[in-house]
mmCIF file of C-alpha atoms in Angstrom:
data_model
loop_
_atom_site.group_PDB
_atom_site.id
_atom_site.type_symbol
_atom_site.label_atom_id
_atom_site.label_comp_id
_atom_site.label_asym_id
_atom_site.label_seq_id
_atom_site.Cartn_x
_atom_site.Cartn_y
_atom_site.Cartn_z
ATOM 1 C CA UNK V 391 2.406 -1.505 -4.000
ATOM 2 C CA UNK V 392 1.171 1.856 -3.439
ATOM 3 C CA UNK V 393 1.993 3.376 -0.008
ATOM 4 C CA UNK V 394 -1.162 4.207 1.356
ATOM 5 C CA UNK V 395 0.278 7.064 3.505
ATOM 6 C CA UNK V 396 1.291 9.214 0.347
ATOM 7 C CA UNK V 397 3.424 12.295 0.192
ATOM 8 C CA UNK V 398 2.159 13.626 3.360
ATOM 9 C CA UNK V 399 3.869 15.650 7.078
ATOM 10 C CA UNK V 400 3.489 12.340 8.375
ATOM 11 C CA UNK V 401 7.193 11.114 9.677
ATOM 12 C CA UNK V 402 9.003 8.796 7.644
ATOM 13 C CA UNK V 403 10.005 6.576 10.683
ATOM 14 C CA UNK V 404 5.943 6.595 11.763
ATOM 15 C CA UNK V 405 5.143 5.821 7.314
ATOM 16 C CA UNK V 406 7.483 3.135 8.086
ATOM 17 C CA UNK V 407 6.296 1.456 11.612
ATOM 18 C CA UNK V 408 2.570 2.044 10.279
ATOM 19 C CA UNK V 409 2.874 0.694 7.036
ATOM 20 C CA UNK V 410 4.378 -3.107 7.999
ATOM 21 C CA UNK V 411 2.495 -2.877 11.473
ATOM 22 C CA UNK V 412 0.248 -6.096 11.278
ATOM 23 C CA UNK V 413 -2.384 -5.428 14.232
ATOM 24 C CA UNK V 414 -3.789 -1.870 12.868
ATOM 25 C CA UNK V 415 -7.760 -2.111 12.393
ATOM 26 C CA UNK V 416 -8.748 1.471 11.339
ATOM 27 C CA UNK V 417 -7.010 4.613 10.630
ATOM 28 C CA UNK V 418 -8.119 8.282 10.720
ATOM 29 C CA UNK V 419 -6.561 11.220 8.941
ATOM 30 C CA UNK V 420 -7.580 14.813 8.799
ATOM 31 C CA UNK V 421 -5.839 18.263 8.454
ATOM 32 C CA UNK V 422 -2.159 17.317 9.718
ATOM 33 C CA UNK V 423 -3.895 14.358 12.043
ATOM 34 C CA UNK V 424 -3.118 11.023 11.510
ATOM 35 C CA UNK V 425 -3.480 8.323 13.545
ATOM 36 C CA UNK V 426 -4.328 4.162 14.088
ATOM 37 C CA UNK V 427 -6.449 2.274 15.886
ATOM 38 C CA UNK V 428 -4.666 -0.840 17.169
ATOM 39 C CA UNK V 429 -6.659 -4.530 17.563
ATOM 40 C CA UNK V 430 -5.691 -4.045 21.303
ATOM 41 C CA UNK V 431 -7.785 -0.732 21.461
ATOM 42 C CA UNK V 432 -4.497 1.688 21.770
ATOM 43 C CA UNK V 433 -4.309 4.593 19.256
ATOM 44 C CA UNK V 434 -1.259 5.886 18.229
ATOM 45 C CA UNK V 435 -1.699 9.319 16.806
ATOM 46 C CA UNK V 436 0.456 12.400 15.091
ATOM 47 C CA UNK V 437 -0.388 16.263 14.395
ATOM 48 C CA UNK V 438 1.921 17.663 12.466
ATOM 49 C CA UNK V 439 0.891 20.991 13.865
ATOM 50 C CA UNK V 440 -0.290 19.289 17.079
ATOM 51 C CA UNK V 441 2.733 17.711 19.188
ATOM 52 C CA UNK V 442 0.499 17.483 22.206
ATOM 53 C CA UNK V 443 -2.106 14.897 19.807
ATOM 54 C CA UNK V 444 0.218 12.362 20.218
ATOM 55 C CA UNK V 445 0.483 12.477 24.189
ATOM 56 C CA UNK V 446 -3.604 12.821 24.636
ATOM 57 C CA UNK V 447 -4.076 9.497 22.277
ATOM 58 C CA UNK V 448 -1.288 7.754 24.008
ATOM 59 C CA UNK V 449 -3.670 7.575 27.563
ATOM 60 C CA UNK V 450 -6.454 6.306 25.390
ATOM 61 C CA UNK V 451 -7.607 2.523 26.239
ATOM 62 C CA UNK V 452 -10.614 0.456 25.092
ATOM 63 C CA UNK V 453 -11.164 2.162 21.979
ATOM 64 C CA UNK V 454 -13.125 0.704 19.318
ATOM 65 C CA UNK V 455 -13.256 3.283 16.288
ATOM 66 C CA UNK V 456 -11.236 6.462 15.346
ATOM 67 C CA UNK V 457 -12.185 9.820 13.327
ATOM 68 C CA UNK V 458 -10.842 13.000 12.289
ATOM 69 C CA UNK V 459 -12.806 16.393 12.383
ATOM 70 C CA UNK V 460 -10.560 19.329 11.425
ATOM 71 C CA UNK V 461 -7.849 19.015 13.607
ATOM 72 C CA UNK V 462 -9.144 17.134 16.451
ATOM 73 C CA UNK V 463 -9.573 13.303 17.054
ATOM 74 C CA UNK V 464 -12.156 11.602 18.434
ATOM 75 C CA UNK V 465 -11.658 8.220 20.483
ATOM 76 C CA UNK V 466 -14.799 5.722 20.334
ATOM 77 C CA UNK V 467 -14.107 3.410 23.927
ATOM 78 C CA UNK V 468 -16.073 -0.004 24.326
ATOM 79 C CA UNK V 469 -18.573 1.466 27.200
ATOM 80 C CA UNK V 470 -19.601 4.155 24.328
ATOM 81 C CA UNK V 471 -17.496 7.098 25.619
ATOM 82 C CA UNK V 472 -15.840 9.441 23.467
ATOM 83 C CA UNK V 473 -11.946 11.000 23.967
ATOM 84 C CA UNK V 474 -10.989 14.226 22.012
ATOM 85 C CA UNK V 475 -7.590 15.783 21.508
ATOM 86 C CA UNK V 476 -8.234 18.896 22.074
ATOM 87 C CA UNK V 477 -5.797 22.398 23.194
ATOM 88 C CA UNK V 478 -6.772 25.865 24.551
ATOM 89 C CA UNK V 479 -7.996 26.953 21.547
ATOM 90 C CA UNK V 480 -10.083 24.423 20.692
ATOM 91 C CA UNK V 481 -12.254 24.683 23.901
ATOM 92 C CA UNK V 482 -14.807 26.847 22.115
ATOM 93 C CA UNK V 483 -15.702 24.222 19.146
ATOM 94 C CA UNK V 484 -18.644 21.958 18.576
ATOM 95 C CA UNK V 485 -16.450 19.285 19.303
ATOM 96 C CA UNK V 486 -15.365 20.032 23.007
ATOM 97 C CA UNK V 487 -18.342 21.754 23.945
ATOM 98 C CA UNK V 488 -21.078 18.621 22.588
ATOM 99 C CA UNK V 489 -19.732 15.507 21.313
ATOM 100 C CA UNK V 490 -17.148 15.050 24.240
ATOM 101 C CA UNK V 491 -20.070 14.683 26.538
ATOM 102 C CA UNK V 492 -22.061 12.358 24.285
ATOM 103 C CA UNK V 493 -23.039 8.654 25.538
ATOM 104 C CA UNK V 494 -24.015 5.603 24.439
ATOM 105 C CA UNK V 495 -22.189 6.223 21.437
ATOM 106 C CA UNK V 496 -21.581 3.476 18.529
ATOM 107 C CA UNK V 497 -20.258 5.437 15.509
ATOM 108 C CA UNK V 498 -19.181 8.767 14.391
ATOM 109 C CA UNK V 499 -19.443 10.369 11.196
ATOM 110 C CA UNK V 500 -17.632 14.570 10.971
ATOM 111 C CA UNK V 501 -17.307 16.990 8.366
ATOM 112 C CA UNK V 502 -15.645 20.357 7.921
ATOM 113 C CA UNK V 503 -15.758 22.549 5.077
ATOM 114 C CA UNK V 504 -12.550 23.007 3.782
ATOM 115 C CA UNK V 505 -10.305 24.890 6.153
ATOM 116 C CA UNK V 506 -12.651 26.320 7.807
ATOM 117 C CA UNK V 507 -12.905 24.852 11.118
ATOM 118 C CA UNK V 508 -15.406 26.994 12.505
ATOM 119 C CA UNK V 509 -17.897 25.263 10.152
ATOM 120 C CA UNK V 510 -18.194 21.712 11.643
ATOM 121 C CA UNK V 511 -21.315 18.899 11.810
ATOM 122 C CA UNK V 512 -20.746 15.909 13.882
ATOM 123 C CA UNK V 513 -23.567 13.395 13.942
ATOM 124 C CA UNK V 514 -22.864 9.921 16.632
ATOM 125 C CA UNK V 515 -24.805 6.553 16.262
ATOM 126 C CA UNK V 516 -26.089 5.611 20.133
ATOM 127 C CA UNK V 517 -25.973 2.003 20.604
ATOM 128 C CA UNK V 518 -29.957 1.950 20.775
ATOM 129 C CA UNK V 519 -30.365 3.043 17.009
ATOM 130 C CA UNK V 520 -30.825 6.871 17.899
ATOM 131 C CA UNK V 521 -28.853 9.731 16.805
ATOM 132 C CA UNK V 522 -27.671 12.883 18.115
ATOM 133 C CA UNK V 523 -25.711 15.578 15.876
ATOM 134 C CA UNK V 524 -23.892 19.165 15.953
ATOM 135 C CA UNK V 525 -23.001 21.965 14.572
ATOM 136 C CA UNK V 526 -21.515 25.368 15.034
ATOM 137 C CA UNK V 527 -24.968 26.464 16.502
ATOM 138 C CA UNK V 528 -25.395 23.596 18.809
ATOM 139 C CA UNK V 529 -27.140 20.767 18.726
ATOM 140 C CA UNK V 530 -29.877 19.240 16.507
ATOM 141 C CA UNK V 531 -33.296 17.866 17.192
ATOM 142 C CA UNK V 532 -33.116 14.264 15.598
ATOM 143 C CA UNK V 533 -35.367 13.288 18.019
ATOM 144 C CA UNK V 534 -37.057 11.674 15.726
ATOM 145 C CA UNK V 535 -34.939 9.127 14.844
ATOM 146 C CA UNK V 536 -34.599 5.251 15.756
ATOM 147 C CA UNK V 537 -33.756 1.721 14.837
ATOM 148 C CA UNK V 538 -30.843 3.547 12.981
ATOM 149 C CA UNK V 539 -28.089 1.281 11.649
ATOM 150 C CA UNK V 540 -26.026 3.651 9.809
ATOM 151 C CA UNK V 541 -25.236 7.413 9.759
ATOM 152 C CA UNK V 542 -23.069 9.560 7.801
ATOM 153 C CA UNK V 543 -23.053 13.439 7.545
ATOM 154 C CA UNK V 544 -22.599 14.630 3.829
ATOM 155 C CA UNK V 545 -21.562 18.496 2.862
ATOM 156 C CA UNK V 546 -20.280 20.273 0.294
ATOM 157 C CA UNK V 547 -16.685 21.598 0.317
ATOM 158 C CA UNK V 548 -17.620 24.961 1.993
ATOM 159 C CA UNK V 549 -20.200 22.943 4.350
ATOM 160 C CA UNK V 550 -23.094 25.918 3.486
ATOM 161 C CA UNK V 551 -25.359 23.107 2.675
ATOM 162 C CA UNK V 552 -24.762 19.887 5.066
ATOM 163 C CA UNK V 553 -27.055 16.890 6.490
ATOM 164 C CA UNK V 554 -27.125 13.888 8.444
ATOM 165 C CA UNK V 555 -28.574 11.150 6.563
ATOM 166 C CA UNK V 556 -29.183 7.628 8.614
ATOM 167 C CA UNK V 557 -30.473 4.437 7.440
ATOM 168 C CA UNK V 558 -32.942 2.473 9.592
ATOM 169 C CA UNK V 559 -33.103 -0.920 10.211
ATOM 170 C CA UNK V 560 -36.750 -1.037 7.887
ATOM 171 C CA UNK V 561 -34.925 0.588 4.796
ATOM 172 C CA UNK V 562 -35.781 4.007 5.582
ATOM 173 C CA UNK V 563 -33.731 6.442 4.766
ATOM 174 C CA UNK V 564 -33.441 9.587 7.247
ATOM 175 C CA UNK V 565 -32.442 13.003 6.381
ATOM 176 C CA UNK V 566 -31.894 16.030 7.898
ATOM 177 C CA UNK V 567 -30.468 19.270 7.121
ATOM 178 C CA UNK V 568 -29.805 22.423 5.045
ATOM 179 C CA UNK V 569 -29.067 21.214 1.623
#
C-alpha cells in the first residue's frame, strides 16, 4: 500500500491522521499546500511555507469542493461562495482580486505555470451551466457559454499557451484561449 501523501513537507503526524482518517471526500495539493475536505464540509489545511493557511481553512464551514492554485486555496461552500487563503502579498493576484468575489459557483478548475505564480488562469462552473474565468490580465469574456457541465483549464508548464475548455450538456465542446 502506497502512501498516497509521498515524500513530501507535509508533517508526519498530519501523513498519519490523514492517511487512516475515514470521513475525507477530496483533497487538494499545490506548491507546499495541502489540505482535505471533510464529509462534514470542514477543511483541514497545511502550507508548509504558509502557517497562517491552516488558521484561514480552520473558519471554513459548508464547503463542498477544494483546489489548489499556486499557493493559495480555494473553499467551494454549499450557497456557491468561494473562501481563499490568502496573506499581504497575495492581495494583488488573480485570485484575490476576481475569483474571491465570484457567485453562483459549482466547480473550479486553476493552473499555474510552474513556479511562476504571477502566471495564473482560474476558470469556475456557475450552477446555471455558465462560466466565468481569469487570468493575470483580468477577466475573460466567456459570455458565450451555457448548459456547461464540465470545465477544466489546460496549459503548458510555462502557462504561455493556456485555455478553458468546457463541455456542454449537447456534446459540445467549448474552447477558449491562447494555445
Amino acid at each position: 500500500d502506497k502512501d498516497y501523501l509521498g515524500d513530501s513537507s507535509l508533517p508526519q503526524d498530519k501523513k498519519e491522521r490523514w492517511s487512516n482518517a475515514k470521513n475525507i471526500i477530496a483533497v487538494a495539493t499545490g506548491f507546499g499546500v495541502y489540505a482535505v475536505l471533510r464529509a462534514d464540509g470542514r477543511v483541514e489545511a497545511y502550507g508548509s511555507s504558509r502557517p497562517d493557511m491552516e488558521n484561514q481553512a480552520d473558519l471554513w464551514r459548508n464547503v463542498t469542493g477544494i483546489t489548489s492554485i499556486g499557493k493559495q486555496l480555494i473553499g467551494i461552500h454549499e450557497d456557491g461562495t468561494l473562501s481563499v487563503t490568502v496573506e499581504p502579498e497575495d492581495y494583488d493576484t488573480v485570485v484575490t482580486k476576481y475569483v474571491r468575489h465570484w457567485k453562483n459557483i459549482a466547480f473550479v478548475s486553476a493552473a499555474t505555470g510552474e513556479y511562476r505564480f504571477d502566471k495564473i488562469l482560474v476558470a469556475g462552473l456557475c450552477r446555471d451551466g455558465t462560466v466565468v474565468a481569469a487570468d493575470g490580465t483580468g477577466e475573460l469574456d466567456l459570455s458565450g457559454w451555457s448548459q456547461v457541465t464540465q470545465v477544466k483549464v489546460v496549459h503548458d508548464r510555462s502557462l504561455t499557451k493556456y485555455a478553458v475548455v468546457g463541455l456542454r450538456k449537447d456534446g459540445k465542446v467549448l474552447f477558449s484561449g491562447n494555445g
